[in-house]
mmCIF file of C-alpha atoms in Angstrom:
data_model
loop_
_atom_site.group_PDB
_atom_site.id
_atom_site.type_symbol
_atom_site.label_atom_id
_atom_site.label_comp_id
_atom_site.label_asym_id
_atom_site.label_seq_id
_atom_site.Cartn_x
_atom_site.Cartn_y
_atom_site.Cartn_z
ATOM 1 C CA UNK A 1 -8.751 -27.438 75.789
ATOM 2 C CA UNK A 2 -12.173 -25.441 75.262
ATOM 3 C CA UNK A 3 -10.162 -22.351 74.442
ATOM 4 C CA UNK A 4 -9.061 -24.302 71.295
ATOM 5 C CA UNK A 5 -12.512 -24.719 70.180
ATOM 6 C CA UNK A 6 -13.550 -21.131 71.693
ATOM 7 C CA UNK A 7 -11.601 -18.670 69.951
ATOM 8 C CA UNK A 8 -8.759 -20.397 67.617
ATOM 9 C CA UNK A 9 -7.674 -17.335 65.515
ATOM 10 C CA UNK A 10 -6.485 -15.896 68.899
ATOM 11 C CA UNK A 11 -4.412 -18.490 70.111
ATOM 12 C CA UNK A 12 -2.815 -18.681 66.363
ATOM 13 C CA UNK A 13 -1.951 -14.457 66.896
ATOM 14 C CA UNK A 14 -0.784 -15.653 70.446
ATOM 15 C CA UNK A 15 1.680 -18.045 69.218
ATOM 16 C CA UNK A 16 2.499 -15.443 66.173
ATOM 17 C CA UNK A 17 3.150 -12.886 68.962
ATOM 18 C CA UNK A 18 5.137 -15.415 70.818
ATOM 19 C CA UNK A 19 7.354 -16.037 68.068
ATOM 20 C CA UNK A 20 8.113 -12.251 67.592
ATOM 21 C CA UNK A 21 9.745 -12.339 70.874
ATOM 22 C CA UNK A 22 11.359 -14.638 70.612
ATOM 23 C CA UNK A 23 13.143 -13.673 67.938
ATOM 24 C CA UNK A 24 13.272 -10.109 69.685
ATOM 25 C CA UNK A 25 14.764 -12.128 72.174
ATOM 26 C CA UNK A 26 17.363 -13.557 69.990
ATOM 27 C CA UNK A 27 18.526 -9.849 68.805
ATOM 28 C CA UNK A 28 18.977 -8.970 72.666
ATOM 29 C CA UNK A 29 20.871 -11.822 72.758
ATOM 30 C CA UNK A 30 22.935 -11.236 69.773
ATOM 31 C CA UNK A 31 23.602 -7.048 69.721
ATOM 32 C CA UNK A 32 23.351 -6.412 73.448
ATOM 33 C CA UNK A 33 25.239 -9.535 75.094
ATOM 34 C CA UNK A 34 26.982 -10.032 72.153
ATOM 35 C CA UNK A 35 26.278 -13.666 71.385
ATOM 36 C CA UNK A 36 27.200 -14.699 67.686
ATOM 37 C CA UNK A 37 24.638 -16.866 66.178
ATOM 38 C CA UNK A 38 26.100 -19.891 64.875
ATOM 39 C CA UNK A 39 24.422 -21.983 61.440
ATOM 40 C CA UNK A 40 21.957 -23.628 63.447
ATOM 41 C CA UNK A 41 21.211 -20.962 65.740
ATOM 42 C CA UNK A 42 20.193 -18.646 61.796
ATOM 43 C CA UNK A 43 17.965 -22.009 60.616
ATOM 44 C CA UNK A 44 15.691 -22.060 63.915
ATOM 45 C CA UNK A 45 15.600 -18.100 63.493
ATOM 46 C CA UNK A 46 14.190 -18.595 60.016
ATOM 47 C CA UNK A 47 11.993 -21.856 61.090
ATOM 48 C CA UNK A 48 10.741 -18.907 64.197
ATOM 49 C CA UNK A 49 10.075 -16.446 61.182
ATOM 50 C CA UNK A 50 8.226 -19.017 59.735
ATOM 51 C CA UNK A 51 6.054 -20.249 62.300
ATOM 52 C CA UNK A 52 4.986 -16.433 62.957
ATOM 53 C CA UNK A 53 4.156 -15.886 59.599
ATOM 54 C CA UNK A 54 2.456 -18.799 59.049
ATOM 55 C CA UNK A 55 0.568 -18.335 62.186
ATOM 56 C CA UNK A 56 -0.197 -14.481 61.889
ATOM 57 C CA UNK A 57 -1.953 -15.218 57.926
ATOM 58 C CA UNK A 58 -3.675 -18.025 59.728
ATOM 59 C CA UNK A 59 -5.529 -15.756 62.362
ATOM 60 C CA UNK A 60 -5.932 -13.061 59.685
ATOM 61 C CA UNK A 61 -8.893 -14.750 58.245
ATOM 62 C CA UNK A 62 -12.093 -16.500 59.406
ATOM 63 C CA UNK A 63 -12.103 -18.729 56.766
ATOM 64 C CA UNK A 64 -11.823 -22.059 57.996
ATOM 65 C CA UNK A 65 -10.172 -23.236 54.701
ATOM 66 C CA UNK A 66 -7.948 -20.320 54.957
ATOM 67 C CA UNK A 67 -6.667 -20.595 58.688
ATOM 68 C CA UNK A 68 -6.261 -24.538 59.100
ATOM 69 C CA UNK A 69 -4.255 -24.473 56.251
ATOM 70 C CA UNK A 70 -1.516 -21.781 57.753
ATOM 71 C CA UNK A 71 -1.556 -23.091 61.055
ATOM 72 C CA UNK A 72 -0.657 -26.336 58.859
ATOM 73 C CA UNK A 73 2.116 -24.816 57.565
ATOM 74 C CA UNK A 74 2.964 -23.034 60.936
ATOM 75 C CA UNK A 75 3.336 -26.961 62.343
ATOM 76 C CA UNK A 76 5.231 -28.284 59.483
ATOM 77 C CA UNK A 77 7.510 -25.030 60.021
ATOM 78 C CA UNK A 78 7.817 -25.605 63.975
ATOM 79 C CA UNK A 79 8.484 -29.544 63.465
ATOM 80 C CA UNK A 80 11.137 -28.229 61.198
ATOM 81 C CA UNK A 81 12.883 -25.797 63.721
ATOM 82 C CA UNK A 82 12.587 -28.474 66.701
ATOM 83 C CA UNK A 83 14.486 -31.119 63.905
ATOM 84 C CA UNK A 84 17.488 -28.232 63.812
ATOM 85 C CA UNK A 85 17.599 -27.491 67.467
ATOM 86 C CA UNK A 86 17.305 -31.163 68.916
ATOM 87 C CA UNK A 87 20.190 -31.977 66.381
ATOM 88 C CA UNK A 88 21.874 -28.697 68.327
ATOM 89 C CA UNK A 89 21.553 -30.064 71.374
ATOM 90 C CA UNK A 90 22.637 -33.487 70.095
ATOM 91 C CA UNK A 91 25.969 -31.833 69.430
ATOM 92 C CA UNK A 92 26.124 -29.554 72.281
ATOM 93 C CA UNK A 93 25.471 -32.755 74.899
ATOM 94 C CA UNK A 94 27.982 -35.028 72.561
ATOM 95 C CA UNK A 95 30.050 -32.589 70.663
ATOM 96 C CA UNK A 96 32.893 -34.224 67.936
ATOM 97 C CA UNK A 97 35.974 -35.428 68.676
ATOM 98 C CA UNK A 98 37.252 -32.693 66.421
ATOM 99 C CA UNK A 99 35.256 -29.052 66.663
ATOM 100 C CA UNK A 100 36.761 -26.771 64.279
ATOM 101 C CA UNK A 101 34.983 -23.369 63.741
ATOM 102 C CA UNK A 102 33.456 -23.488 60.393
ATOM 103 C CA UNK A 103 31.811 -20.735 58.301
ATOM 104 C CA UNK A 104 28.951 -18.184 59.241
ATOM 105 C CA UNK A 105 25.633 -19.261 57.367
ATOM 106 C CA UNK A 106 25.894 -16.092 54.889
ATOM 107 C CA UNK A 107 29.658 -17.166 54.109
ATOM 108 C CA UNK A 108 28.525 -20.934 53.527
ATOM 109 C CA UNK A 109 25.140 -19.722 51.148
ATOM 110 C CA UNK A 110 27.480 -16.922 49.064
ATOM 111 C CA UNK A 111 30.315 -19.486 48.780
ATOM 112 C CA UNK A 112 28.874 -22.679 47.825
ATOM 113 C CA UNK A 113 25.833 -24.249 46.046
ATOM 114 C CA UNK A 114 22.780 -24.389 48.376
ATOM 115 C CA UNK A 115 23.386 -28.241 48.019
ATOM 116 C CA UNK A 116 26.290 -28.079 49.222
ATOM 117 C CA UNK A 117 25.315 -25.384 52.157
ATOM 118 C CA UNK A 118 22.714 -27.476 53.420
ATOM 119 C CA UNK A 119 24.298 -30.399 54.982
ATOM 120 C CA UNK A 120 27.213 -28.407 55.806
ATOM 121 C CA UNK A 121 24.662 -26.504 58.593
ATOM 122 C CA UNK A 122 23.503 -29.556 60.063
ATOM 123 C CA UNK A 123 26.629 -30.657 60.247
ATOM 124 C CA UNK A 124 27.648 -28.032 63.246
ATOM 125 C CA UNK A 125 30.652 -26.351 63.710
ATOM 126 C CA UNK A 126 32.578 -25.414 67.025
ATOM 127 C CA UNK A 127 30.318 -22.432 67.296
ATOM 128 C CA UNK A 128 27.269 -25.086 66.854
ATOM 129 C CA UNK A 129 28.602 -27.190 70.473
ATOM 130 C CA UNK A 130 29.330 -24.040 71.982
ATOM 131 C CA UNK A 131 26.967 -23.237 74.754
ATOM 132 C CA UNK A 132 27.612 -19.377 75.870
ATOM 133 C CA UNK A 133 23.984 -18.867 77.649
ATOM 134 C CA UNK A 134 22.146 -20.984 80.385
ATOM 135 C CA UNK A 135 18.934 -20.557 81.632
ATOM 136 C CA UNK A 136 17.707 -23.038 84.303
ATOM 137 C CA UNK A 137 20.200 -25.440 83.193
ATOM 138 C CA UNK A 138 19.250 -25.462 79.420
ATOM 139 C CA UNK A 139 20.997 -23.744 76.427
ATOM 140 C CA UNK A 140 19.642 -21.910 73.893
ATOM 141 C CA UNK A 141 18.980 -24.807 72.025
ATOM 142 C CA UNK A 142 17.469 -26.752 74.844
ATOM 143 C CA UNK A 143 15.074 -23.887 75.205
ATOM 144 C CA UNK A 144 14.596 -23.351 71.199
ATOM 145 C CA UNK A 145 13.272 -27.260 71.235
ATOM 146 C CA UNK A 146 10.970 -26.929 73.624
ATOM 147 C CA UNK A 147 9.379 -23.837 72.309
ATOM 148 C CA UNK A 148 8.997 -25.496 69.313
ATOM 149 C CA UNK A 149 7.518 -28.679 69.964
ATOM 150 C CA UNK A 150 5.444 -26.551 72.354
ATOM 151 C CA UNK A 151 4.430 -24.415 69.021
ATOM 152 C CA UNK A 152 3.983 -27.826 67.331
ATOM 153 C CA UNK A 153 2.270 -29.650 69.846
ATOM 154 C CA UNK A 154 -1.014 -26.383 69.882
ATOM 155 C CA UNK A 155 -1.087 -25.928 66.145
ATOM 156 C CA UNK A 156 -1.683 -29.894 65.489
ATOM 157 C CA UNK A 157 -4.493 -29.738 68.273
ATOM 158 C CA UNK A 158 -5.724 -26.573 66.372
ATOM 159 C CA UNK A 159 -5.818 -28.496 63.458
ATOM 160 C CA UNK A 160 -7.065 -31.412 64.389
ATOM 161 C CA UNK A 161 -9.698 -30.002 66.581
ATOM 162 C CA UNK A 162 -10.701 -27.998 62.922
ATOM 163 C CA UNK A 163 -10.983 -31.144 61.507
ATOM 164 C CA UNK A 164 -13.339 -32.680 63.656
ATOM 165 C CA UNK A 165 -15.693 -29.553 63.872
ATOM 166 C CA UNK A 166 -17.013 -30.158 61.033
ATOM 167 C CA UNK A 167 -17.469 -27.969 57.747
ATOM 168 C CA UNK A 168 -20.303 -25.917 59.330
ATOM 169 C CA UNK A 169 -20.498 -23.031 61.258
ATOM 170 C CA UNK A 170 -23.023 -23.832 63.432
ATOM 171 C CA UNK A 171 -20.326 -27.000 64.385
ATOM 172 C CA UNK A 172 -19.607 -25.078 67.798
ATOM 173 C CA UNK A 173 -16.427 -23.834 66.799
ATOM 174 C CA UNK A 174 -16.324 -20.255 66.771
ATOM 175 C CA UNK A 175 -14.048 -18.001 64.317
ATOM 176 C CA UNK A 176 -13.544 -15.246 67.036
#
């Protein structure tokens, strides 16, 4: 774990980077393959989004202040996307009796109050309990979790390794 206290900025671009290609990833997936995205599959694209911005302003600045803040943020964020995907592949291991394709995530926001919108995403849909991609016996979703309770998992070490370095900067915890 020394690299934690070594050079923490760097690993926060790292997982910012990460993120990106992920979600480059996720446009392969979508425009070359030809995958459709389903509700959940947008939310953990905007919870990715998230994390890399969060985690990109974090390494922007040496500020200690500044950076454990973001990579705050960044953790809530991934937490947040590993919620949406373990409910995913809650549904896609014990799909409903009754799967009936429901609306796209753009039709559901421009047709109905946000209040409304909300639950009906993490309800799932037939596209939701679809699985259309494996990769070493784990869907997309399977894979989306781990990633971010991965993300999750370094960015609370990075912040609670900030928080026991102390204020100073002669703590031993370098801003590189």
């Amino acid at each position: 774990m020394n690299w934690l206290t070594t050079a923490p900025r760097r690993v926060l671009a790292l997982i910012s980077v990460a993120c990106v290609a992920l979600l480059a990833f996720g446009m392969y997936l979508q425009h070359v393959v030809g995958l459709e995205p389903c509700p959940m599959c947008i939310v953990q694209r905007y919870a990715l989004v998230a994390v890399a911005v969060f985690a990109g302003l974090a390494s922007a600045r040496g500020n200690k202040g500044w950076w454990m803040t973001f990579a705050a943020l960044a953790m809530v964020s991934a937490g947040f996307g590993a919620f949406v995907a373990a409910r995913q592949s809650w549904l896609q291991w014990y799909p409903p009796e009754v799967a009936t394709c429901g609306r796209d995530f753009y039709g559901m926001i421009e047709n109905y109050p946000i209040s409304r919108s909300i639950p009906m995403i993490f309800r799932g849909s037939g596209d939701c309990t679809a699985i259309d991609w494996t990769f070493l016996g784990g869907s997309i979703a399977n894979w989306s979790f781990v990633c971010f309770v991965g993300f999750a998992v370094v960015l609370l070490a990075l912040v609670v390794r900030g928080l026991k370095g102390g204020q100073s900067s002669g703590s031993g915890y370098s801003m590189a």
